[in-house]
Every structure is written in structure tokens, then in C-alpha cells.
């Protein structure tokens, strides 16, 4: 063989800082079920942490019976209040719906007013919360007849200790269309807000978890098909390159494809790009001859580079 690129075959680098290895499952065959592991350069990190922020979601469903009569007879300023509700992760704030069937003030007459009130659980404590709140009126099938979405900055401070956001002028006709056949009005309110910053933990990632690996299961059928391309007699007419491996008395000729070899090996690329003695042109295709590599060794090299 003439002087040229070393016969020490290597795979083309996949990316900076990455290395590849192949592990085999319990199958006794050397080409059975395999896993391809990639270890990233980020595995050299020694410190990492994660903060998971989970928004707080609260929902209150409120049924007001005989609302037809309330809508007809209520004076401005008459207020109905729902029960108080809160989330255990935010013990400093509680919430309540306030409904004015005749409007909150005289200037809101002939309209319905609906508010979401936040109060501090302690009259001596100041509480500031930014929340998205949604109002819904639901019909008999719990379908939405009316909806409204807003974001409010709720600020409860002593001594009053409460702050409300909502709608002053909901048209009476829209509310009338939402009243159920039993004359009730069903109101649903959903609140989304962030938890207290002191309750958002930062979790350290253990060093063992810092090794980032991408694992891909390679099926046995896929591996068998790959090997069949090298050794199957029916595949030989469709290949464009033959590789002869092993000494003359134990030589095996494999039918391969040039694009696979040059994609994964700079050595094979150099051999095929230059007129080397190892590449001899036969009547139909190139022939690469390696006397120092056993047939089994070539299969292992190609198996590693072509997955």
C-alpha cells in the first residue's frame, strides 16, 4: 500500500465538546439492540439550579337565586357579597365578589356592577398583589353568556385593608340574557396571580444530573438492515464502492456506499478524493483494500460511524 492517510479510522467530529459511545443491551449478538449516547460539553458544569414558578389559580362559583327580582327592584348601592375565599399559599390575602344588581352608585343606575375585592387577613398588614381576573355569567349548560378579562393591581393597606377592581356598568340587558330558567344568576370568577416571592424556591441540581446525554434507541431491525447493505448479495449491484478487508486467505469484500464513508470519516474522504493505490478501479466500481483490518473490525468501525 502506498503512503497516505493513516489506516487508523476515526469518525468525523459531531460537534465541539461532544463525544460518542455505543452501549449494548443484554442481547448476545454484537449487533443487537444498541443505544447511542452523546455526552455534551455542558457535563463539565459543577453548579446549576432551577426555579419553577407555578402561578396560583383560584376559582369562585357563585349562584344568586331570584335574580330577576333583584334586577328589577334593587336600588343603586345595594351590595350582595359572596363568601370569602383564599389560597393556602397566600395566607396574607383573601378574596370576595361584590355584586350591585342596581349599580354601585346613582350614576350606574340601569346597569349592574360587579367587583373583585382583595382584603388583607390582618388589618395591620399591607398587601400588594397583581392579578388577572375573569368574570363569567353561565347559563344552564354552563356555557359562557358573558365574559370579561382584566388585570388589576390590588393594594390593601391599613386601616381600610381592602381594594377592589371590577366593572361599574354591565348593561342590564346582557345580565338579563344570562339569567337561567330558574331565575338564578351563576357567576364564575377565576383569578391568576404569582405566589409570594418568598415561597418560590430555587432548587439546586445535583452534579450527577448535570451530565446531559441524548439517548436514542437503535432497533435491531435497523442494525440488521445496515449490515445487510455490506454483506447481502442482493445489495451489491446497487452499491458504488467495494471494501476488501483482511489478508488474502481470510478476505471479505463488502458492498458499501461512498457517501456514508466520506460523511463519517475524513480518512475515507481523503482516500476517495485522491488517486491512491488503495482505490483501484474495477469494471464497475472502486475497490478499497485493507489487509491489516479484519472483516469483523471493519464491520465494527462502519457500525459506529454510520449510526
mmCIF file of N, CA and C in Angstrom, residues 226-236 253-255:
data_model
loop_
_atom_site.group_PDB
_atom_site.id
_atom_site.type_symbol
_atom_site.label_atom_id
_atom_site.label_comp_id
_atom_site.label_asym_id
_atom_site.label_seq_id
_atom_site.Cartn_x
_atom_site.Cartn_y
_atom_site.Cartn_z
ATOM 1 N N UNK A 226 -28.696 -2.282 8.099
ATOM 2 C CA UNK A 226 -27.418 -1.641 7.809
ATOM 3 C C UNK A 226 -26.362 -2.680 7.435
ATOM 4 N N UNK A 227 -26.310 -3.761 8.221
ATOM 5 C CA UNK A 227 -25.316 -4.796 7.941
ATOM 6 C C UNK A 227 -25.608 -5.515 6.636
ATOM 7 N N UNK A 228 -26.904 -5.628 6.306
ATOM 8 C CA UNK A 228 -27.261 -6.305 5.055
ATOM 9 C C UNK A 228 -26.744 -5.538 3.852
ATOM 10 N N UNK A 229 -26.609 -4.233 3.975
ATOM 11 C CA UNK A 229 -26.093 -3.446 2.862
ATOM 12 C C UNK A 229 -24.628 -3.778 2.582
ATOM 13 N N UNK A 230 -23.912 -4.270 3.606
ATOM 14 C CA UNK A 230 -22.497 -4.579 3.427
ATOM 15 C C UNK A 230 -22.273 -6.016 2.955
ATOM 16 N N UNK A 231 -23.138 -6.903 3.415
ATOM 17 C CA UNK A 231 -22.879 -8.328 3.182
ATOM 18 C C UNK A 231 -23.899 -8.997 2.280
ATOM 19 N N UNK A 232 -25.074 -8.383 2.075
ATOM 20 C CA UNK A 232 -26.110 -9.023 1.279
ATOM 21 C C UNK A 232 -25.767 -9.046 -0.207
ATOM 22 N N UNK A 233 -25.876 -10.200 -0.807
ATOM 23 C CA UNK A 233 -25.558 -10.329 -2.230
ATOM 24 C C UNK A 233 -26.510 -9.514 -3.094
ATOM 25 N N UNK A 234 -27.756 -9.386 -2.650
ATOM 26 C CA UNK A 234 -28.729 -8.646 -3.455
ATOM 27 C C UNK A 234 -28.501 -7.144 -3.388
ATOM 28 N N UNK A 235 -27.670 -6.658 -2.425
ATOM 29 C CA UNK A 235 -27.395 -5.234 -2.329
ATOM 30 C C UNK A 235 -26.185 -4.808 -3.145
ATOM 31 N N UNK A 236 -25.329 -5.738 -3.455
ATOM 32 C CA UNK A 236 -24.083 -5.420 -4.137
ATOM 33 C C UNK A 236 -24.277 -4.672 -5.454
ATOM 34 N N UNK A 253 -15.193 -9.140 1.011
ATOM 35 C CA UNK A 253 -15.486 -7.924 0.253
ATOM 36 C C UNK A 253 -16.876 -7.428 0.638
ATOM 37 N N UNK A 254 -16.933 -6.155 1.047
ATOM 38 C CA UNK A 254 -18.192 -5.552 1.466
ATOM 39 C C UNK A 254 -18.671 -4.553 0.420
ATOM 40 N N UNK A 255 -19.951 -4.567 0.156
ATOM 41 C CA UNK A 255 -20.566 -3.584 -0.735
ATOM 42 C C UNK A 255 -21.029 -2.402 0.110
#
